[in-house]
Short mmCIF file of C-alpha atoms and ligand atoms in Angstrom, two decimals:
data_model
loop_
_atom_site.label_atom_id
_atom_site.label_comp_id
_atom_site.label_asym_id
_atom_site.label_seq_id
_atom_site.Cartn_x
_atom_site.Cartn_y
_atom_site.Cartn_z
CA MET G 16 -16.36 31.31 1.76
CA ASP G 17 -19.31 32.39 3.86
CA ASN G 18 -17.49 32.15 7.13
CA ILE G 19 -17.66 35.66 8.42
CA ASN G 20 -21.00 35.55 10.15
CA TYR G 21 -20.85 33.28 13.13
CA PRO G 22 -21.30 34.05 16.81
CA GLU G 23 -18.32 34.42 19.11
CA SER G 24 -19.45 31.35 21.05
CA HIS G 25 -19.28 29.20 17.86
CA LYS G 26 -18.18 25.60 18.49
CA SER G 27 -16.37 23.33 16.07
CA GLY G 28 -14.39 20.14 15.90
CA PHE G 29 -13.77 16.72 14.43
CA VAL G 30 -15.63 13.59 15.45
CA SER G 31 -14.51 10.28 14.02
CA ILE G 32 -16.80 7.31 13.67
CA VAL G 33 -14.89 4.06 14.17
CA GLY G 34 -15.66 0.39 14.62
CA LYS G 35 -15.53 -2.97 12.94
CA PRO G 36 -16.83 -3.38 9.41
CA ASN G 37 -20.61 -3.62 9.06
CA VAL G 38 -21.61 -2.27 12.48
CA GLY G 39 -23.46 0.64 10.83
CA LYS G 40 -20.95 3.51 10.80
CA SER G 41 -21.98 4.84 7.40
CA THR G 42 -25.68 4.45 8.18
CA LEU G 43 -25.14 6.39 11.41
CA LEU G 44 -23.35 9.24 9.66
CA ASN G 45 -26.06 9.52 6.99
CA ALA G 46 -28.71 9.56 9.72
CA LEU G 47 -26.90 12.20 11.79
CA LEU G 48 -26.59 14.41 8.72
CA ASP G 49 -30.03 13.51 7.40
CA GLN G 50 -28.46 13.06 3.97
CA LYS G 51 -27.14 10.09 2.06
CA LEU G 52 -23.46 10.89 1.84
CA CYS G 53 -22.00 7.47 2.45
CA ILE G 54 -22.83 4.34 0.56
CA VAL G 55 -24.28 1.56 2.66
CA THR G 56 -24.46 -2.09 1.69
CA PRO G 57 -24.88 -5.35 3.59
CA LYS G 58 -21.31 -6.35 2.60
CA ALA G 59 -18.39 -5.62 4.93
CA SER G 60 -15.70 -3.06 4.04
CA THR G 61 -17.70 -1.04 1.54
CA THR G 62 -16.22 2.23 2.78
CA ARG G 63 -12.72 2.67 1.41
CA HIS G 64 -11.99 6.35 1.94
CA ARG G 65 -12.24 8.67 4.85
CA ILE G 66 -15.23 10.91 4.22
CA TYR G 67 -16.01 14.11 6.04
CA GLY G 68 -19.68 14.74 6.67
CA ILE G 69 -20.26 18.25 7.91
CA LEU G 70 -23.15 19.22 10.15
CA ASN G 71 -23.73 22.97 10.24
CA GLU G 72 -25.90 24.94 12.60
CA PRO G 73 -25.68 28.71 13.16
CA ALA G 74 -23.39 28.29 16.18
CA VAL G 75 -21.90 24.85 15.52
CA GLN G 76 -19.89 22.97 12.92
CA ILE G 77 -19.37 19.28 13.58
CA ILE G 78 -17.06 17.52 11.14
CA PHE G 79 -17.79 13.81 11.27
CA THR G 80 -15.44 11.38 9.60
CA ASP G 81 -16.66 8.02 8.44
CA THR G 82 -13.69 5.71 8.48
CA PRO G 83 -13.26 2.36 6.79
CA GLY G 84 -13.87 -0.37 9.39
CA TYR G 85 -10.82 -1.59 11.20
CA ILE G 86 -9.35 -4.44 9.16
CA LYS G 87 -6.23 -6.53 8.77
CA LYS G 88 -3.88 -5.40 6.03
CA THR G 89 -3.41 -7.76 3.12
CA TYR G 90 -3.21 -5.41 0.15
CA ASN G 91 -1.59 -2.01 -0.29
CA LEU G 92 -5.21 -0.85 -0.62
CA HIS G 93 -5.71 -1.84 3.01
CA HIS G 94 -2.61 0.03 4.11
CA ALA G 95 -4.02 3.15 2.51
CA MET G 96 -7.38 2.59 4.21
CA MET G 97 -5.77 2.15 7.64
CA HIS G 98 -3.55 5.19 7.12
CA ASP G 99 -6.74 7.21 6.70
CA PHE G 100 -8.04 5.60 9.86
CA SER G 101 -5.15 6.65 12.09
CA ILE G 102 -5.14 10.18 10.69
CA ALA G 103 -8.85 10.44 11.47
CA LEU G 104 -8.16 9.40 15.07
CA GLU G 105 -5.37 11.91 15.51
CA ASP G 106 -7.52 14.78 14.31
CA SER G 107 -10.56 14.13 16.41
CA GLU G 108 -11.87 15.63 19.62
CA ILE G 109 -14.39 12.84 20.05
CA VAL G 110 -14.46 9.25 18.84
CA LEU G 111 -17.80 7.54 18.32
CA LEU G 112 -16.99 3.87 18.78
CA VAL G 113 -19.83 2.04 17.06
CA VAL G 114 -20.51 -1.48 18.22
CA ASP G 115 -23.06 -4.12 17.29
CA PRO G 116 -24.31 -5.96 20.43
CA ASP G 117 -23.89 -9.27 18.65
CA GLU G 118 -20.28 -8.72 17.63
CA HIS G 119 -17.56 -10.28 19.64
CA PHE G 120 -15.10 -7.73 20.84
CA PRO G 121 -13.84 -5.33 18.26
CA GLU G 122 -10.30 -6.41 17.58
CA GLN G 123 -7.74 -5.83 20.28
CA GLU G 124 -5.71 -3.74 17.86
CA LEU G 125 -8.54 -1.24 17.44
CA PHE G 126 -8.83 -0.85 21.22
CA GLU G 127 -5.09 -0.32 21.54
CA GLN G 128 -5.26 2.38 18.89
CA LEU G 129 -8.07 4.08 20.79
CA LEU G 130 -6.19 3.95 24.09
CA LYS G 131 -3.26 5.79 22.48
CA HIS G 132 -5.37 8.82 21.60
CA LYS G 133 -6.65 11.42 23.96
CA SER G 134 -10.06 11.91 22.37
CA HIS G 135 -13.23 11.41 24.40
CA ILE G 136 -14.70 8.02 23.59
CA PHE G 137 -18.48 7.86 23.16
CA LEU G 138 -19.70 4.28 22.95
CA VAL G 139 -22.54 3.91 20.45
CA ILE G 140 -24.40 0.62 20.66
CA ASN G 141 -26.11 0.39 17.29
CA LYS G 142 -28.82 -1.90 15.88
CA ILE G 143 -30.73 -2.02 19.17
CA ASP G 144 -33.84 -2.69 17.06
CA LEU G 145 -32.48 -6.22 16.63
CA TYR G 146 -31.50 -7.19 20.18
CA SER G 147 -32.81 -7.58 23.72
CA LYS G 148 -32.13 -4.96 26.40
CA GLN G 149 -30.03 -7.49 28.30
CA LYS G 150 -27.79 -8.14 25.32
CA VAL G 151 -27.26 -4.39 24.86
CA GLU G 152 -26.40 -3.87 28.54
CA ASP G 153 -24.01 -6.84 28.57
CA LYS G 154 -22.18 -5.38 25.62
CA ILE G 155 -21.85 -1.99 27.31
CA ALA G 156 -20.46 -3.63 30.45
CA ALA G 157 -17.93 -5.64 28.46
CA VAL G 158 -16.57 -2.70 26.47
CA SER G 159 -16.50 -0.43 29.53
CA LYS G 160 -14.18 -2.87 31.27
CA ILE G 161 -11.53 -2.28 28.62
CA LEU G 162 -11.93 1.33 27.50
CA PRO G 163 -12.49 4.58 29.38
CA ILE G 164 -15.93 5.38 27.98
CA ALA G 165 -17.09 8.97 28.51
CA LYS G 166 -20.72 8.43 27.48
CA VAL G 167 -22.92 5.63 26.22
CA PHE G 168 -25.66 5.82 23.58
CA ARG G 169 -28.15 3.17 22.58
CA VAL G 170 -29.30 3.78 19.02
CA SER G 171 -30.81 2.39 15.88
CA ALA G 172 -29.25 4.24 12.98
CA ILE G 173 -31.69 2.66 10.57
CA GLN G 174 -34.76 3.72 12.59
CA LYS G 175 -33.13 7.03 13.50
CA THR G 176 -33.61 6.64 17.25
CA GLY G 177 -31.22 7.99 19.87
CA LEU G 178 -29.49 10.35 17.43
CA GLU G 179 -30.47 13.70 19.01
CA GLU G 180 -28.77 12.56 22.22
CA ILE G 181 -25.51 11.93 20.38
CA LYS G 182 -25.68 15.27 18.61
CA ASN G 183 -26.36 17.19 21.82
CA ALA G 184 -23.57 15.45 23.72
CA VAL G 185 -21.13 16.16 20.88
CA ILE G 186 -22.06 19.84 20.90
CA ASP G 187 -21.63 20.00 24.69
CA THR G 188 -18.17 18.46 24.45
CA LEU G 189 -16.73 20.36 21.48
CA PRO G 190 -14.55 23.40 22.21
CA GLU G 191 -15.36 26.91 21.09
CA GLY G 192 -13.76 27.77 17.78
CA PRO G 193 -14.42 29.10 14.28
CA PRO G 194 -15.72 26.87 11.48
CA TYR G 195 -13.07 24.85 9.60
CA PHE G 196 -15.09 24.64 6.39
CA ASP G 197 -17.59 26.82 4.59
CA LYS G 198 -20.82 26.90 6.60
CA GLN G 199 -22.71 25.70 3.47
CA ALA G 200 -20.45 22.69 2.88
CA ILE G 201 -21.67 19.16 3.53
CA SER G 202 -18.37 17.45 2.75
CA ASP G 203 -14.76 18.03 1.80
CA LYS G 204 -15.04 15.71 -1.21
CA PRO G 205 -16.00 16.94 -4.68
CA GLU G 206 -19.17 15.81 -6.45
CA ARG G 207 -17.14 13.45 -8.65
CA PHE G 208 -16.14 11.50 -5.59
CA PHE G 209 -19.74 10.83 -4.62
CA VAL G 210 -20.65 9.95 -8.18
CA ALA G 211 -17.97 7.24 -8.20
CA GLU G 212 -19.19 6.03 -4.80
CA PHE G 213 -22.77 5.60 -6.07
CA VAL G 214 -21.50 3.44 -8.93
CA ARG G 215 -19.42 1.42 -6.49
CA GLU G 216 -22.47 0.98 -4.27
CA GLN G 217 -24.38 -0.68 -7.12
CA LEU G 218 -21.43 -2.98 -7.82
CA PHE G 219 -21.60 -4.08 -4.18
CA LEU G 220 -25.36 -4.52 -4.27
CA ASN G 221 -25.52 -6.45 -7.54
CA LEU G 222 -22.36 -8.54 -7.79
CA HIS G 223 -21.51 -11.61 -5.78
CA GLU G 224 -18.92 -12.42 -3.16
CA GLU G 225 -15.41 -11.20 -3.86
CA LEU G 226 -16.12 -9.50 -7.17
CA PRO G 227 -17.04 -6.00 -5.92
CA TYR G 228 -13.88 -5.89 -3.81
CA SER G 229 -11.79 -6.19 -6.95
CA CYS G 230 -13.52 -3.21 -8.62
CA GLU G 231 -12.63 0.45 -8.50
CA VAL G 232 -14.52 3.28 -10.15
CA TYR G 233 -12.90 6.25 -11.81
CA ILE G 234 -14.80 9.22 -13.25
CA THR G 235 -13.29 10.44 -16.53
CA THR G 236 -15.95 12.95 -17.60
CA PHE G 237 -18.28 15.14 -15.56
CA LYS G 238 -19.75 17.65 -17.96
CA PRO G 239 -22.90 19.77 -17.57
CA ASP G 240 -24.55 20.26 -20.97
CA GLY G 241 -27.97 21.88 -21.22
CA ASN G 242 -30.09 20.68 -18.32
CA LYS G 243 -28.15 17.42 -17.96
CA ILE G 244 -24.81 16.33 -16.57
CA PHE G 245 -22.96 13.80 -18.72
CA ILE G 246 -20.82 11.43 -16.72
CA ASP G 247 -18.41 8.75 -17.93
CA ALA G 248 -17.23 6.26 -15.35
CA GLU G 249 -14.62 3.55 -15.78
CA ILE G 250 -14.94 0.40 -13.74
CA HIS G 251 -11.51 -1.14 -13.24
CA VAL G 252 -11.29 -4.84 -12.50
CA ASP G 253 -8.39 -7.22 -11.81
CA LYS G 254 -9.25 -10.00 -14.22
CA LYS G 255 -10.69 -10.62 -17.66
CA SER G 256 -13.26 -13.06 -16.28
CA HIS G 257 -14.55 -10.31 -13.97
CA LYS G 258 -15.23 -8.02 -16.88
CA GLY G 259 -17.63 -10.58 -18.37
CA MET G 260 -19.46 -10.98 -15.07
CA ILE G 261 -19.98 -7.26 -14.67
CA ILE G 262 -21.34 -6.89 -18.18
CA GLY G 263 -23.49 -10.00 -17.83
CA LYS G 264 -25.44 -11.94 -20.46
CA GLN G 265 -26.33 -9.56 -23.29
CA GLY G 266 -25.27 -6.69 -21.08
CA GLN G 267 -28.08 -7.30 -18.59
CA MET G 268 -25.99 -6.80 -15.47
CA ILE G 269 -24.29 -3.57 -16.49
CA LYS G 270 -27.70 -2.23 -17.54
CA VAL G 271 -29.11 -2.79 -14.06
CA ILE G 272 -26.04 -1.23 -12.42
CA ARG G 273 -26.10 1.77 -14.74
CA LYS G 274 -29.76 2.50 -14.23
CA ALA G 275 -29.68 2.22 -10.45
CA ALA G 276 -26.48 4.26 -10.09
CA GLN G 277 -27.85 6.95 -12.38
CA ALA G 278 -30.98 7.28 -10.23
CA GLU G 279 -28.91 7.61 -7.04
CA ILE G 280 -26.65 10.22 -8.64
CA GLU G 281 -29.64 12.22 -9.85
CA ALA G 282 -31.11 12.19 -6.34
CA PHE G 283 -27.80 13.32 -4.87
CA LEU G 284 -27.07 16.09 -7.40
CA GLY G 285 -30.69 17.13 -7.83
CA THR G 286 -30.34 17.28 -11.64
CA PRO G 287 -30.89 14.88 -14.55
CA VAL G 288 -27.79 12.86 -15.38
CA TYR G 289 -26.66 10.68 -18.25
CA LEU G 290 -24.28 8.03 -16.97
CA SER G 291 -22.08 5.88 -19.23
CA LEU G 292 -20.08 2.96 -17.83
CA TYR G 293 -16.92 1.40 -19.29
CA VAL G 294 -15.37 -1.76 -17.86
CA ARG G 295 -11.56 -1.94 -18.04
CA ILE G 296 -9.06 -4.59 -16.98
CA THR G 297 -6.32 -3.13 -14.80
CA GLU G 298 -4.34 -5.99 -13.33
CA ASP G 299 -3.31 -5.71 -9.70
CA TRP G 300 -4.69 -2.23 -9.11
CA ARG G 301 -5.02 -3.03 -5.40
CA GLN G 302 -1.23 -3.42 -5.15
CA SER G 303 -0.11 -0.78 -7.65
CA ARG G 304 0.99 2.46 -6.00
CA PHE G 305 0.42 4.30 -9.27
CA ARG G 306 -3.17 3.12 -9.68
CA LEU G 307 -4.02 3.60 -6.02
CA SER G 308 -2.87 7.19 -6.13
CA GLN G 309 -4.75 7.74 -9.40
CA PHE G 310 -7.89 6.46 -7.64
CA GLY G 311 -7.39 8.97 -4.83
CA TYR G 312 -5.82 6.85 -2.09
CA VAL G 313 -3.06 8.35 0.01
CA LEU G 314 -0.45 5.73 0.85
CA PRO G 315 1.78 6.00 3.89
CA LYS G 316 5.36 6.84 2.87
CA GLN G 317 6.88 3.61 4.15
CA LEU G 318 5.37 0.27 3.34
P1 GDP Z 5 -20.33 0.12 8.17
O1 GDP Z 5 -19.53 -0.92 7.45
O2 GDP Z 5 -19.99 0.12 9.63
O3 GDP Z 5 -20.24 1.48 7.54
O4 GDP Z 5 -21.87 -0.37 8.10
P2 GDP Z 5 -23.04 0.14 7.13
O5 GDP Z 5 -23.53 1.48 7.56
O6 GDP Z 5 -22.60 -0.03 5.72
O7 GDP Z 5 -24.19 -0.90 7.50
C1 GDP Z 5 -23.99 -2.30 7.40
C2 GDP Z 5 -25.35 -3.01 7.37
O8 GDP Z 5 -26.01 -2.86 8.63
C3 GDP Z 5 -26.31 -2.42 6.33
O9 GDP Z 5 -27.01 -3.49 5.74
C4 GDP Z 5 -27.23 -1.54 7.14
O10 GDP Z 5 -28.50 -1.38 6.56
C5 GDP Z 5 -27.31 -2.30 8.46
N1 GDP Z 5 -27.62 -1.41 9.60
C6 GDP Z 5 -27.00 -0.26 9.93
N2 GDP Z 5 -27.55 0.30 11.04
C7 GDP Z 5 -28.56 -0.51 11.43
C8 GDP Z 5 -29.54 -0.49 12.51
O11 GDP Z 5 -29.59 0.40 13.35
N3 GDP Z 5 -30.40 -1.55 12.58
C9 GDP Z 5 -30.37 -2.58 11.66
N4 GDP Z 5 -31.25 -3.55 11.82
N5 GDP Z 5 -29.49 -2.62 10.64
C10 GDP Z 5 -28.60 -1.61 10.51
MG1 MG Z 6 -19.09 2.17 5.94
#
C-alpha cells in the first residue's frame, strides 16, 4: 500500500450520496470522480449495492459512497439495500442529499434518518439543466424548512456544472487525517464487481418493465489468458418465462446485451475481453438468504 507519502495536513473522510431513486446520485458520483464507476440507467433503483468511489489528491482522500435510493422494503433484497444505506450514513462526515427540483418531497422516512445523524448535510439540487431558476429556488426553500442544511449546491451532473464547488466545500469540511485506502485506489470493490454491474446495466437498458429487477448477475470466471480476459457471467432470473425473454428470438436479445456489456467492460478494464453469458433460473433469489449472500449482499442479522 502506497500510503507512506502524504503530507501531515492530509485530509480524509467519508461522504455519502443519498436521495430518492433516479435523482442522479450515480451520475453525480461518476462526474465527481471523472470515471464511470456506477451504472446509470433511466430506470429507478438500478443501484443495489453501496459503492465506494475514491477521489485522491496529494493531500486529500474523499471516499464517496453511492447508496441505493431510499425505498420501501418489500423483498429481503430491499432490506439488504437499506442496511447498506444506514451503514453509509453512520460512517459519513458529510451527506450529499441529492434532490430533483421536480420531485415531491423525498420521503419523510429519509428525512427522519438524516435528522438522526450528526453529519453535515449538503443539499445538492441536481438536473438544473431541466428546470427554471424559480423552481430550483422553491425546492431549496422547501427542503431547508425541514432539514438543517449546511450548504446548497445547484448542479447538473450530466453537464458537469457546479461540481468543483461541491468538491472544494467537501475538502474544506473534512477533518485532517491519514488516507483510509491506498492512494491509487478508485474503489473498495474488486474488478469482478464492476464487470457484473456492467452486465446488469445492459439488462436494465434493454429489457422492459419489471424484468431487469428480477435479474442478478454472478461472475463465475475471470481469467486473463494472453492479451485477453475471459469472463463467464451467469444471469439469474426468477422465472422460466424470463429466461426466454432475455435470450430473445434466435438469441437476438442476449447478443445485443453481450456485445454492449463487453464493450463497457473493455473500456473500464482497458484490455480486450471475451464475455460469455449464461441464463439460469433461480427461483426466489430476492428472498433467499443463501442466494443473496452468494450475490454479495449483507443482510441485517434480524429480519
Ligand atoms: P440514481 O438512481 O439517483 O443513481 O440516478 P442515476 O444517476 O441513475 O440517474 C437517473 C437518470 O437521470 C438517468 O437517466 C440520468 O442520465 C439522468 N440524470 C442524472 N443527472 C442528470 C442531470 O443533471 N440532468 C439531466 N437532464 N438528467 C440527469
Ligand atoms: Mg444509482
